[in-house]
Amino acid sequence: MYTLYAATKGWLVSCEYETRAGAGGYKEAAFEIIHPGAYTAFRFETGVHRVQRIPVTEKAGRIHTSTASVAVLPLRRKPSMEINMTDIEMEFSRSGGAGGQNVNKVETAVRLIHKPTGIDVRSQSERSQLKNREKALSILVAKLESLHEEEEVKKHALVRKDQIGTGDRSEKIRTYNFPQNRITDHRIKVSWHNIEGILGAGKLDDVIADMENAAKGNVEPVAA
């Protein structure tokens, strides 16, 4: 959904790493979207997205529920915090996927583990180990900054000006209900239809516009 939306805007998208699930689809993935307006567009997407659907293999017509956790992190030119490199454990491995003969022979993929927090990040999109290490480090800094911001938000939750929420990735924020062709954001209590267009074609303009308007206090909640 997000990569398709970015493509319609002409934004540059690269996959930093991905892990496929045994039954198909993604188990985990990280994408970098490069454009000055990318973070503003996606900043309200952090949280748990719930999908309700009836699989083709479901003979009794029961609705199955699954979830996807999304974290949107800004990659700043000048990080607001410094990392002690002695706190980082570094691992190297061979990259997978396209990239020519070199990709599977040289250990260019990088995994960084921040020992104090247990946060780990990976990068395998670049051809050189050095570039992947730099990219992984920037992602790690972004995650640590986000973690710090989440902790600050929780400390000051009662006086928080932003009532929508952009920080807590354990918060259930949205439901995609296929039987009813409806997407509902639980924070602003607004619903949209055309679920195939939004999820399948990345037509997020109305969703993003309503989230922005709600942040400014301009959206009247509608019944889900």
One Martini backbone bead per residue (centre of mass of N, CA, C, O) as a GRO file, in nm:
protein
  224
    1MET     BB    1   0.060   0.062  -0.023
    2TYR     BB    2   0.304   0.258   0.020
    3THR     BB    3   0.464   0.201  -0.243
    4LEU     BB    4   0.233   0.274  -0.436
    5TYR     BB    5   0.197   0.563  -0.343
    6ALA     BB    6   0.488   0.656  -0.399
    7ALA     BB    7   0.479   0.593  -0.705
    8THR     BB    8   0.253   0.806  -0.776
    9LYS     BB    9   0.463   1.045  -0.671
   10GLY     BB   10   0.774   0.971  -0.744
   11TRP     BB   11   0.907   0.816  -0.521
   12LEU     BB   12   1.177   0.682  -0.363
   13VAL     BB   13   1.222   0.321  -0.343
   14SER     BB   14   1.366   0.098  -0.089
   15CYS     BB   15   1.485  -0.219   0.005
   16GLU     BB   16   1.657  -0.318   0.284
   17TYR     BB   17   1.464  -0.559   0.391
   18GLU     BB   18   1.353  -0.914   0.392
   19THR     BB   19   1.096  -1.147   0.523
   20ARG     BB   20   0.956  -1.443   0.452
   21ALA     BB   21   0.685  -1.625   0.474
   22GLY     BB   22   0.586  -1.950   0.456
   23ALA     BB   23   0.277  -1.865   0.343
   24GLY     BB   24   0.346  -1.586   0.262
   25GLY     BB   25   0.477  -1.300   0.240
   26TYR     BB   26   0.545  -1.106   0.517
   27LYS     BB   27   0.731  -1.085   0.818
   28GLU     BB   28   0.957  -0.868   0.730
   29ALA     BB   29   1.017  -0.506   0.667
   30ALA     BB   30   1.224  -0.249   0.496
   31PHE     BB   31   1.165   0.091   0.394
   32GLU     BB   32   1.280   0.351   0.174
   33ILE     BB   33   1.162   0.694   0.156
   34ILE     BB   34   1.242   0.954  -0.080
   35HIS     BB   35   1.111   1.257   0.059
   36PRO     BB   36   1.010   1.547   0.206
   37GLY     BB   37   0.689   1.425   0.232
   38ALA     BB   38   0.688   1.136   0.360
   39TYR     BB   39   0.657   1.169   0.670
   40THR     BB   40   0.401   1.342   0.667
   41ALA     BB   41   0.222   1.123   0.529
   42PHE     BB   42   0.315   0.865   0.744
   43ARG     BB   43   0.307   0.950   1.060
   44PHE     BB   44   0.006   0.799   1.121
   45GLU     BB   45   0.095   0.473   1.074
   46THR     BB   46   0.170   0.406   1.350
   47GLY     BB   47   0.095   0.067   1.428
   48VAL     BB   48  -0.193  -0.133   1.439
   49HIS     BB   49  -0.310  -0.338   1.174
   50ARG     BB   50  -0.634  -0.458   1.093
   51VAL     BB   51  -0.749  -0.768   0.938
   52GLN     BB   52  -1.066  -0.849   0.778
   53ARG     BB   53  -1.140  -1.182   0.650
   54ILE     BB   54  -1.224  -1.425   0.385
   55PRO     BB   55  -1.092  -1.690   0.297
   56VAL     BB   56  -1.087  -1.918   0.036
   57THR     BB   57  -1.053  -2.166   0.258
   58GLU     BB   58  -1.326  -2.073   0.386
   59LYS     BB   59  -1.622  -2.263   0.424
   60ALA     BB   60  -1.790  -2.108   0.672
   61GLY     BB   61  -1.744  -1.782   0.657
   62ARG     BB   62  -1.523  -1.688   0.838
   63ILE     BB   63  -1.362  -1.444   1.012
   64HIS     BB   64  -1.036  -1.322   0.975
   65THR     BB   65  -0.763  -1.215   1.189
   66SER     BB   66  -0.507  -0.972   1.131
   67THR     BB   67  -0.171  -0.831   1.175
   68ALA     BB   68   0.017  -0.512   1.147
   69SER     BB   69   0.323  -0.364   1.213
   70VAL     BB   70   0.397  -0.010   1.221
   71ALA     BB   71   0.695   0.190   1.140
   72VAL     BB   72   0.772   0.542   1.137
   73LEU     BB   73   1.088   0.684   1.031
   74PRO     BB   74   1.302   0.940   1.054
   75LEU     BB   75   1.575   1.050   0.845
   76ARG     BB   76   1.820   1.237   0.963
   77ARG     BB   77   2.085   1.437   0.897
   78LYS     BB   78   2.078   1.524   1.217
   79PRO     BB   79   2.117   1.369   1.481
   80SER     BB   80   2.001   1.391   1.831
   81MET     BB   81   2.192   1.134   1.874
   82GLU     BB   82   2.433   0.929   2.031
   83ILE     BB   83   2.639   0.642   1.976
   84ASN     BB   84   2.783   0.381   2.134
   85MET     BB   85   2.983   0.154   1.971
   86THR     BB   86   3.010  -0.053   2.217
   87ASP     BB   87   2.681  -0.117   2.197
   88ILE     BB   88   2.757  -0.266   1.922
   89GLU     BB   89   2.659  -0.536   1.726
   90MET     BB   90   2.819  -0.708   1.448
   91GLU     BB   91   2.688  -0.845   1.137
   92PHE     BB   92   2.761  -1.075   0.863
   93SER     BB   93   2.626  -1.134   0.526
   94ARG     BB   94   2.462  -1.263   0.269
   95SER     BB   95   2.300  -1.159   0.014
   96GLY     BB   96   1.988  -1.141  -0.138
   97GLY     BB   97   1.902  -1.157  -0.456
   98ALA     BB   98   1.952  -0.918  -0.654
   99GLY     BB   99   2.305  -0.831  -0.804
  100GLY     BB  100   2.460  -1.059  -0.908
  101GLN     BB  101   2.745  -1.237  -0.840
  102ASN     BB  102   2.836  -1.083  -0.571
  103VAL     BB  103   2.590  -1.115  -0.367
  104ASN     BB  104   2.668  -1.436  -0.274
  105LYS     BB  105   2.999  -1.404  -0.201
  106VAL     BB  106   2.960  -1.146  -0.023
  107GLU     BB  107   2.954  -0.988   0.298
  108THR     BB  108   2.721  -0.718   0.285
  109ALA     BB  109   2.537  -0.776   0.499
  110VAL     BB  110   2.385  -0.595   0.780
  111ARG     BB  111   2.390  -0.632   1.144
  112LEU     BB  112   2.247  -0.451   1.421
  113ILE     BB  113   2.305  -0.447   1.783
  114HIS     BB  114   2.152  -0.300   2.062
  115LYS     BB  115   2.226  -0.398   2.373
  116PRO     BB  116   2.050  -0.218   2.575
  117THR     BB  117   1.764  -0.275   2.389
  118GLY     BB  118   1.769  -0.502   2.138
  119ILE     BB  119   1.796  -0.360   1.884
  120ASP     BB  120   1.750  -0.448   1.534
  121VAL     BB  121   1.926  -0.413   1.217
  122ARG     BB  122   1.904  -0.405   0.850
  123SER     BB  123   2.123  -0.427   0.548
  124GLN     BB  124   2.106  -0.514   0.165
  125SER     BB  125   2.091  -0.293  -0.080
  126GLU     BB  126   2.386  -0.278  -0.095
  127ARG     BB  127   2.709  -0.371  -0.231
  128SER     BB  128   2.838  -0.264   0.031
  129GLN     BB  129   2.927  -0.289   0.355
  130LEU     BB  130   2.960   0.010   0.428
  131LYS     BB  131   2.683   0.114   0.327
  132ASN     BB  132   2.513  -0.078   0.501
  133ARG     BB  133   2.620   0.024   0.771
  134GLU     BB  134   2.528   0.318   0.742
  135LYS     BB  135   2.226   0.255   0.703
  136ALA     BB  136   2.183   0.091   0.963
  137LEU     BB  137   2.266   0.322   1.154
  138SER     BB  138   2.040   0.521   1.073
  139ILE     BB  139   1.809   0.333   1.160
  140LEU     BB  140   1.892   0.301   1.455
  141VAL     BB  141   1.872   0.596   1.533
  142ALA     BB  142   1.571   0.625   1.461
  143LYS     BB  143   1.472   0.414   1.669
  144LEU     BB  144   1.588   0.551   1.923
  145GLU     BB  145   1.439   0.817   1.888
  146SER     BB  146   1.155   0.692   1.894
  147LEU     BB  147   1.178   0.568   2.176
  148HIS     BB  148   1.223   0.835   2.323
  149GLU     BB  149   0.957   0.970   2.230
  150GLU     BB  150   0.764   0.765   2.355
  151GLU     BB  151   0.851   0.816   2.649
  152GLU     BB  152   0.775   1.118   2.650
  153VAL     BB  153   0.476   1.089   2.579
  154LYS     BB  154   0.398   0.920   2.832
  155LYS     BB  155   0.479   1.140   3.040
  156HIS     BB  156   0.283   1.365   2.859
  157ALA     BB  157  -0.018   1.267   2.792
  158LEU     BB  158  -0.207   1.492   2.934
  159VAL     BB  159  -0.050   1.737   2.746
  160ARG     BB  160  -0.115   1.649   2.468
  161LYS     BB  161  -0.173   1.785   2.149
  162ASP     BB  162  -0.162   1.519   1.999
  163GLN     BB  163  -0.454   1.312   1.944
  164ILE     BB  164  -0.370   1.076   1.750
  165GLY     BB  165  -0.087   0.953   1.705
  166THR     BB  166   0.279   0.841   1.647
  167GLY     BB  167   0.434   0.634   1.866
  168ASP     BB  168   0.255   0.380   1.943
  169ARG     BB  169   0.304   0.051   1.814
  170SER     BB  170   0.064  -0.095   2.005
  171GLU     BB  171  -0.157   0.057   1.867
  172LYS     BB  172  -0.481   0.036   1.758
  173ILE     BB  173  -0.574   0.217   1.456
  174ARG     BB  174  -0.679  -0.001   1.226
  175THR     BB  175  -0.943  -0.125   1.001
  176TYR     BB  176  -0.975  -0.397   0.755
  177ASN     BB  177  -1.292  -0.460   0.601
  178PHE     BB  178  -1.387  -0.669   0.354
  179PRO     BB  179  -1.695  -0.744   0.374
  180GLN     BB  180  -1.754  -0.406   0.409
  181ASN     BB  181  -1.565  -0.217   0.257
  182ARG     BB  182  -1.380  -0.111   0.521
  183ILE     BB  183  -1.212   0.172   0.670
  184THR     BB  184  -1.094   0.228   1.013
  185ASP     BB  185  -1.021   0.493   1.228
  186HIS     BB  186  -0.997   0.497   1.582
  187ARG     BB  187  -0.899   0.793   1.646
  188ILE     BB  188  -1.116   0.960   1.440
  189LYS     BB  189  -1.373   0.808   1.341
  190VAL     BB  190  -1.307   0.715   1.034
  191SER     BB  191  -1.438   0.621   0.710
  192TRP     BB  192  -1.361   0.400   0.429
  193HIS     BB  193  -1.373   0.303   0.105
  194ASN     BB  194  -1.217   0.120  -0.122
  195ILE     BB  195  -1.012  -0.118  -0.035
  196GLU     BB  196  -0.873  -0.201  -0.303
  197GLY     BB  197  -0.757   0.079  -0.375
  198ILE     BB  198  -0.593   0.128  -0.115
  199LEU     BB  199  -0.442  -0.152  -0.087
  200GLY     BB  200  -0.398  -0.231  -0.409
  201ALA     BB  201  -0.319   0.098  -0.515
  202GLY     BB  202  -0.252   0.338  -0.306
  203LYS     BB  203  -0.521   0.521  -0.231
  204LEU     BB  204  -0.436   0.767   0.021
  205ASP     BB  205  -0.532   1.064   0.005
  206ASP     BB  206  -0.785   1.069   0.193
  207VAL     BB  207  -0.652   0.959   0.445
  208ILE     BB  208  -0.428   1.171   0.477
  209ALA     BB  209  -0.613   1.420   0.480
  210ASP     BB  210  -0.782   1.339   0.733
  211MET     BB  211  -0.544   1.321   0.930
  212GLU     BB  212  -0.452   1.614   0.898
  213ASN     BB  213  -0.721   1.748   0.978
  214ALA     BB  214  -0.741   1.618   1.260
  215ALA     BB  215  -0.477   1.748   1.369
  216LYS     BB  216  -0.631   2.042   1.322
  217GLY     BB  217  -0.951   2.006   1.391
  218ASN     BB  218  -1.135   1.947   1.093
  219VAL     BB  219  -1.283   1.675   1.186
  220GLU     BB  220  -1.577   1.498   1.170
  221PRO     BB  221  -1.702   1.245   1.311
  222VAL     BB  222  -1.791   0.918   1.201
  223ALA     BB  223  -1.956   0.646   1.161
  224ALA     BB  224  -1.855   0.302   1.148
   0.00000   0.00000   0.00000
